[in-house]
Amino acid sequence: MELTSSAFQHEGKIPDKYSCKGQDISPPLIWVNAPAGTKSFVLICDDPDAPVGTWDHWLLFNIPASVSELPEGIPSQPELSYGARHGRNSWGRNDYGGPCPPGGTHRYFFKFYALDIALDLKPGAAKREIMKAMENHILAKTELMGRFSR
Protein backbone atom coordinates (compact mmCIF):
# COMPACT_ATOMS: atom_id res chain seq x y z
CA MET A 1 0.00 0.00 0.00
CA GLU A 2 1.28 3.47 -0.83
CA LEU A 3 0.09 6.94 0.23
CA THR A 4 0.99 10.02 -1.84
CA SER A 5 -0.04 13.64 -2.24
CA SER A 6 -0.05 15.85 -5.31
CA ALA A 7 0.77 18.76 -2.96
CA PHE A 8 4.15 17.55 -1.65
CA GLN A 9 6.62 14.70 -2.01
CA HIS A 10 7.59 12.28 0.76
CA GLU A 11 10.04 14.14 3.05
CA GLY A 12 9.34 17.35 1.12
CA LYS A 13 8.03 20.73 2.27
CA ILE A 14 4.32 20.98 2.96
CA PRO A 15 3.04 24.10 1.14
CA ASP A 16 1.90 27.06 3.26
CA LYS A 17 -1.64 26.61 1.92
CA TYR A 18 -2.07 23.57 4.18
CA SER A 19 -0.73 25.31 7.31
CA CYS A 20 -1.66 28.04 9.76
CA LYS A 21 0.30 30.42 7.50
CA GLY A 22 -2.16 29.77 4.67
CA GLN A 23 -5.72 28.49 4.34
CA ASP A 24 -5.16 25.68 6.89
CA ILE A 25 -6.96 23.16 4.68
CA SER A 26 -6.17 19.46 4.41
CA PRO A 27 -3.91 18.36 1.55
CA PRO A 28 -5.07 15.98 -1.17
CA LEU A 29 -4.12 12.36 -0.51
CA ILE A 30 -4.26 9.30 -2.78
CA TRP A 31 -3.59 5.66 -1.90
CA VAL A 32 -3.10 2.54 -3.99
CA ASN A 33 -2.65 -1.20 -3.50
CA ALA A 34 -4.84 -1.69 -0.44
CA PRO A 35 -4.77 -5.32 0.64
CA ALA A 36 -7.61 -7.75 -0.07
CA GLY A 37 -10.10 -7.85 2.78
CA THR A 38 -9.83 -4.14 3.59
CA LYS A 39 -13.08 -2.86 5.14
CA SER A 40 -11.96 0.64 6.15
CA PHE A 41 -9.00 2.99 6.43
CA VAL A 42 -7.68 5.19 9.23
CA LEU A 43 -5.57 8.32 8.75
CA ILE A 44 -3.57 9.84 11.61
CA CYS A 45 -1.42 12.91 11.04
CA ASP A 46 0.88 13.87 13.87
CA ASP A 47 3.97 15.92 14.69
CA PRO A 48 6.46 14.05 16.92
CA ASP A 49 8.70 17.14 17.10
CA ALA A 50 6.25 19.28 19.09
CA PRO A 51 7.81 20.57 22.34
CA VAL A 52 4.93 19.16 24.43
CA GLY A 53 5.20 15.69 22.88
CA THR A 54 3.49 14.26 19.82
CA TRP A 55 0.79 16.65 18.57
CA ASP A 56 -2.17 15.13 16.72
CA HIS A 57 -3.19 17.28 13.74
CA TRP A 58 -5.77 15.08 12.03
CA LEU A 59 -7.58 11.84 12.81
CA LEU A 60 -9.99 10.39 10.27
CA PHE A 61 -11.39 6.88 10.65
CA ASN A 62 -13.93 4.61 8.96
CA ILE A 63 -12.89 5.81 5.54
CA PRO A 64 -14.73 3.25 3.36
CA ALA A 65 -12.66 0.68 1.45
CA SER A 66 -14.32 1.95 -1.75
CA VAL A 67 -12.62 5.36 -1.33
CA SER A 68 -9.10 5.77 -2.79
CA GLU A 69 -8.44 9.46 -2.28
CA LEU A 70 -9.22 12.44 -0.11
CA PRO A 71 -9.58 15.72 -1.98
CA GLU A 72 -8.03 18.93 -0.76
CA GLY A 73 -10.02 20.74 1.92
CA ILE A 74 -11.97 17.99 3.68
CA PRO A 75 -14.97 19.62 5.46
CA SER A 76 -14.64 20.38 9.16
CA GLN A 77 -17.56 18.28 10.30
CA PRO A 78 -17.68 15.29 12.67
CA GLU A 79 -18.95 12.82 10.04
CA LEU A 80 -18.48 13.12 6.30
CA SER A 81 -21.11 12.26 3.69
CA TYR A 82 -19.46 8.93 2.82
CA GLY A 83 -19.25 7.76 6.45
CA ALA A 84 -15.71 8.72 7.47
CA ARG A 85 -15.51 10.24 10.95
CA HIS A 86 -13.14 12.78 12.43
CA GLY A 87 -11.40 12.00 15.68
CA ARG A 88 -10.41 14.68 18.19
CA ASN A 89 -7.08 16.35 17.45
CA SER A 90 -4.75 17.94 20.01
CA TRP A 91 -6.59 21.26 19.72
CA GLY A 92 -9.73 19.44 20.92
CA ARG A 93 -11.38 19.82 17.51
CA ASN A 94 -12.83 17.19 15.18
CA ASP A 95 -11.12 18.37 12.01
CA TYR A 96 -7.81 18.96 10.25
CA GLY A 97 -5.38 21.37 11.88
CA GLY A 98 -2.41 22.17 9.69
CA PRO A 99 1.24 22.55 10.59
CA CYS A 100 1.90 25.49 12.91
CA PRO A 101 5.18 24.82 14.72
CA PRO A 102 6.42 27.34 17.29
CA GLY A 103 9.88 27.32 15.71
CA GLY A 104 12.27 25.24 13.67
CA THR A 105 11.41 22.57 11.14
CA HIS A 106 8.97 19.88 12.21
CA ARG A 107 8.07 16.56 10.61
CA TYR A 108 4.44 15.69 9.93
CA PHE A 109 3.61 12.00 9.52
CA PHE A 110 0.46 11.05 7.64
CA LYS A 111 0.03 7.46 8.88
CA PHE A 112 -2.43 5.42 6.88
CA TYR A 113 -3.85 2.06 7.95
CA ALA A 114 -5.96 -0.54 6.14
CA LEU A 115 -8.24 -2.42 8.54
CA ASP A 116 -10.32 -5.57 8.29
CA ILE A 117 -13.19 -3.87 10.18
CA ALA A 118 -14.94 -0.53 10.52
CA LEU A 119 -14.38 0.95 13.98
CA ASP A 120 -17.32 1.10 16.38
CA LEU A 121 -16.47 4.61 17.58
CA LYS A 122 -18.33 7.90 17.53
CA PRO A 123 -17.02 11.07 15.89
CA GLY A 124 -14.62 12.86 18.23
CA ALA A 125 -12.91 9.68 19.43
CA ALA A 126 -9.48 10.27 20.95
CA LYS A 127 -6.33 8.88 19.32
CA ARG A 128 -5.86 6.33 22.11
CA GLU A 129 -9.42 5.04 21.54
CA ILE A 130 -8.82 4.74 17.80
CA MET A 131 -5.47 2.97 18.29
CA LYS A 132 -7.01 0.55 20.83
CA ALA A 133 -9.93 -0.28 18.50
CA MET A 134 -7.48 -0.93 15.63
CA GLU A 135 -5.47 -3.52 17.58
CA ASN A 136 -5.30 -6.88 15.79
CA HIS A 137 -7.19 -5.47 12.78
CA ILE A 138 -4.39 -3.75 10.82
CA LEU A 139 -3.85 -5.36 7.41
CA ALA A 140 -1.30 -2.81 6.17
CA LYS A 141 0.27 0.51 7.12
CA THR A 142 2.06 3.16 5.10
CA GLU A 143 3.06 6.73 5.74
CA LEU A 144 3.85 9.97 4.02
CA MET A 145 6.07 12.49 5.79
CA GLY A 146 6.23 16.19 5.07
CA ARG A 147 8.26 18.97 6.67
CA PHE A 148 7.19 22.47 7.66
CA SER A 149 8.71 25.48 9.39
CA ARG A 150 7.53 29.03 9.94
CSV table of C-alpha atoms in Angstrom, one decimal:
chain,number,residue,atom,x,y,z
A,1,MET,CA,0.0,0.0,0.0
A,2,GLU,CA,1.3,3.5,-0.8
A,3,LEU,CA,0.1,6.9,0.2
A,4,THR,CA,1.0,10.0,-1.8
A,5,SER,CA,0.0,13.6,-2.2
A,6,SER,CA,0.0,15.9,-5.3
A,7,ALA,CA,0.8,18.8,-3.0
A,8,PHE,CA,4.2,17.5,-1.7
A,9,GLN,CA,6.6,14.7,-2.0
A,10,HIS,CA,7.6,12.3,0.8
A,11,GLU,CA,10.0,14.1,3.1
A,12,GLY,CA,9.3,17.4,1.1
A,13,LYS,CA,8.0,20.7,2.3
A,14,ILE,CA,4.3,21.0,3.0
A,15,PRO,CA,3.0,24.1,1.1
A,16,ASP,CA,1.9,27.1,3.3
A,17,LYS,CA,-1.6,26.6,1.9
A,18,TYR,CA,-2.1,23.6,4.2
A,19,SER,CA,-0.7,25.3,7.3
A,20,CYS,CA,-1.7,28.0,9.8
A,21,LYS,CA,0.3,30.4,7.5
A,22,GLY,CA,-2.2,29.8,4.7
A,23,GLN,CA,-5.7,28.5,4.3
A,24,ASP,CA,-5.2,25.7,6.9
A,25,ILE,CA,-7.0,23.2,4.7
A,26,SER,CA,-6.2,19.5,4.4
A,27,PRO,CA,-3.9,18.4,1.5
A,28,PRO,CA,-5.1,16.0,-1.2
A,29,LEU,CA,-4.1,12.4,-0.5
A,30,ILE,CA,-4.3,9.3,-2.8
A,31,TRP,CA,-3.6,5.7,-1.9
A,32,VAL,CA,-3.1,2.5,-4.0
A,33,ASN,CA,-2.6,-1.2,-3.5
A,34,ALA,CA,-4.8,-1.7,-0.4
A,35,PRO,CA,-4.8,-5.3,0.6
A,36,ALA,CA,-7.6,-7.8,-0.1
A,37,GLY,CA,-10.1,-7.8,2.8
A,38,THR,CA,-9.8,-4.1,3.6
A,39,LYS,CA,-13.1,-2.9,5.1
A,40,SER,CA,-12.0,0.6,6.2
A,41,PHE,CA,-9.0,3.0,6.4
A,42,VAL,CA,-7.7,5.2,9.2
A,43,LEU,CA,-5.6,8.3,8.8
A,44,ILE,CA,-3.6,9.8,11.6
A,45,CYS,CA,-1.4,12.9,11.0
A,46,ASP,CA,0.9,13.9,13.9
A,47,ASP,CA,4.0,15.9,14.7
A,48,PRO,CA,6.5,14.1,16.9
A,49,ASP,CA,8.7,17.1,17.1
A,50,ALA,CA,6.2,19.3,19.1
A,51,PRO,CA,7.8,20.6,22.3
A,52,VAL,CA,4.9,19.2,24.4
A,53,GLY,CA,5.2,15.7,22.9
A,54,THR,CA,3.5,14.3,19.8
A,55,TRP,CA,0.8,16.6,18.6
A,56,ASP,CA,-2.2,15.1,16.7
A,57,HIS,CA,-3.2,17.3,13.7
A,58,TRP,CA,-5.8,15.1,12.0
A,59,LEU,CA,-7.6,11.8,12.8
A,60,LEU,CA,-10.0,10.4,10.3
A,61,PHE,CA,-11.4,6.9,10.6
A,62,ASN,CA,-13.9,4.6,9.0
A,63,ILE,CA,-12.9,5.8,5.5
A,64,PRO,CA,-14.7,3.2,3.4
A,65,ALA,CA,-12.7,0.7,1.5
A,66,SER,CA,-14.3,2.0,-1.7
A,67,VAL,CA,-12.6,5.4,-1.3
A,68,SER,CA,-9.1,5.8,-2.8
A,69,GLU,CA,-8.4,9.5,-2.3
A,70,LEU,CA,-9.2,12.4,-0.1
A,71,PRO,CA,-9.6,15.7,-2.0
A,72,GLU,CA,-8.0,18.9,-0.8
A,73,GLY,CA,-10.0,20.7,1.9
A,74,ILE,CA,-12.0,18.0,3.7
A,75,PRO,CA,-15.0,19.6,5.5
A,76,SER,CA,-14.6,20.4,9.2
A,77,GLN,CA,-17.6,18.3,10.3
A,78,PRO,CA,-17.7,15.3,12.7
A,79,GLU,CA,-18.9,12.8,10.0
A,80,LEU,CA,-18.5,13.1,6.3
A,81,SER,CA,-21.1,12.3,3.7
A,82,TYR,CA,-19.5,8.9,2.8
A,83,GLY,CA,-19.3,7.8,6.4
A,84,ALA,CA,-15.7,8.7,7.5
A,85,ARG,CA,-15.5,10.2,11.0
A,86,HIS,CA,-13.1,12.8,12.4
A,87,GLY,CA,-11.4,12.0,15.7
A,88,ARG,CA,-10.4,14.7,18.2
A,89,ASN,CA,-7.1,16.4,17.5
A,90,SER,CA,-4.7,17.9,20.0
A,91,TRP,CA,-6.6,21.3,19.7
A,92,GLY,CA,-9.7,19.4,20.9
A,93,ARG,CA,-11.4,19.8,17.5
A,94,ASN,CA,-12.8,17.2,15.2
A,95,ASP,CA,-11.1,18.4,12.0
A,96,TYR,CA,-7.8,19.0,10.2
A,97,GLY,CA,-5.4,21.4,11.9
A,98,GLY,CA,-2.4,22.2,9.7
A,99,PRO,CA,1.2,22.6,10.6
A,100,CYS,CA,1.9,25.5,12.9
A,101,PRO,CA,5.2,24.8,14.7
A,102,PRO,CA,6.4,27.3,17.3
A,103,GLY,CA,9.9,27.3,15.7
A,104,GLY,CA,12.3,25.2,13.7
A,105,THR,CA,11.4,22.6,11.1
A,106,HIS,CA,9.0,19.9,12.2
A,107,ARG,CA,8.1,16.6,10.6
A,108,TYR,CA,4.4,15.7,9.9
A,109,PHE,CA,3.6,12.0,9.5
A,110,PHE,CA,0.5,11.1,7.6
A,111,LYS,CA,0.0,7.5,8.9
A,112,PHE,CA,-2.4,5.4,6.9
A,113,TYR,CA,-3.9,2.1,8.0
A,114,ALA,CA,-6.0,-0.5,6.1
A,115,LEU,CA,-8.2,-2.4,8.5
A,116,ASP,CA,-10.3,-5.6,8.3
A,117,ILE,CA,-13.2,-3.9,10.2
A,118,ALA,CA,-14.9,-0.5,10.5
A,119,LEU,CA,-14.4,1.0,14.0
A,120,ASP,CA,-17.3,1.1,16.4
A,121,LEU,CA,-16.5,4.6,17.6
A,122,LYS,CA,-18.3,7.9,17.5
A,123,PRO,CA,-17.0,11.1,15.9
A,124,GLY,CA,-14.6,12.9,18.2
A,125,ALA,CA,-12.9,9.7,19.4
A,126,ALA,CA,-9.5,10.3,21.0
A,127,LYS,CA,-6.3,8.9,19.3
A,128,ARG,CA,-5.9,6.3,22.1
A,129,GLU,CA,-9.4,5.0,21.5
A,130,ILE,CA,-8.8,4.7,17.8
A,131,MET,CA,-5.5,3.0,18.3
A,132,LYS,CA,-7.0,0.5,20.8
A,133,ALA,CA,-9.9,-0.3,18.5
A,134,MET,CA,-7.5,-0.9,15.6
A,135,GLU,CA,-5.5,-3.5,17.6
A,136,ASN,CA,-5.3,-6.9,15.8
A,137,HIS,CA,-7.2,-5.5,12.8
A,138,ILE,CA,-4.4,-3.8,10.8
A,139,LEU,CA,-3.9,-5.4,7.4
A,140,ALA,CA,-1.3,-2.8,6.2
A,141,LYS,CA,0.3,0.5,7.1
A,142,THR,CA,2.1,3.2,5.1
A,143,GLU,CA,3.1,6.7,5.7
A,144,LEU,CA,3.8,10.0,4.0
A,145,MET,CA,6.1,12.5,5.8
A,146,GLY,CA,6.2,16.2,5.1
A,147,ARG,CA,8.3,19.0,6.7
A,148,PHE,CA,7.2,22.5,7.7
A,149,SER,CA,8.7,25.5,9.4
A,150,ARG,CA,7.5,29.0,9.9
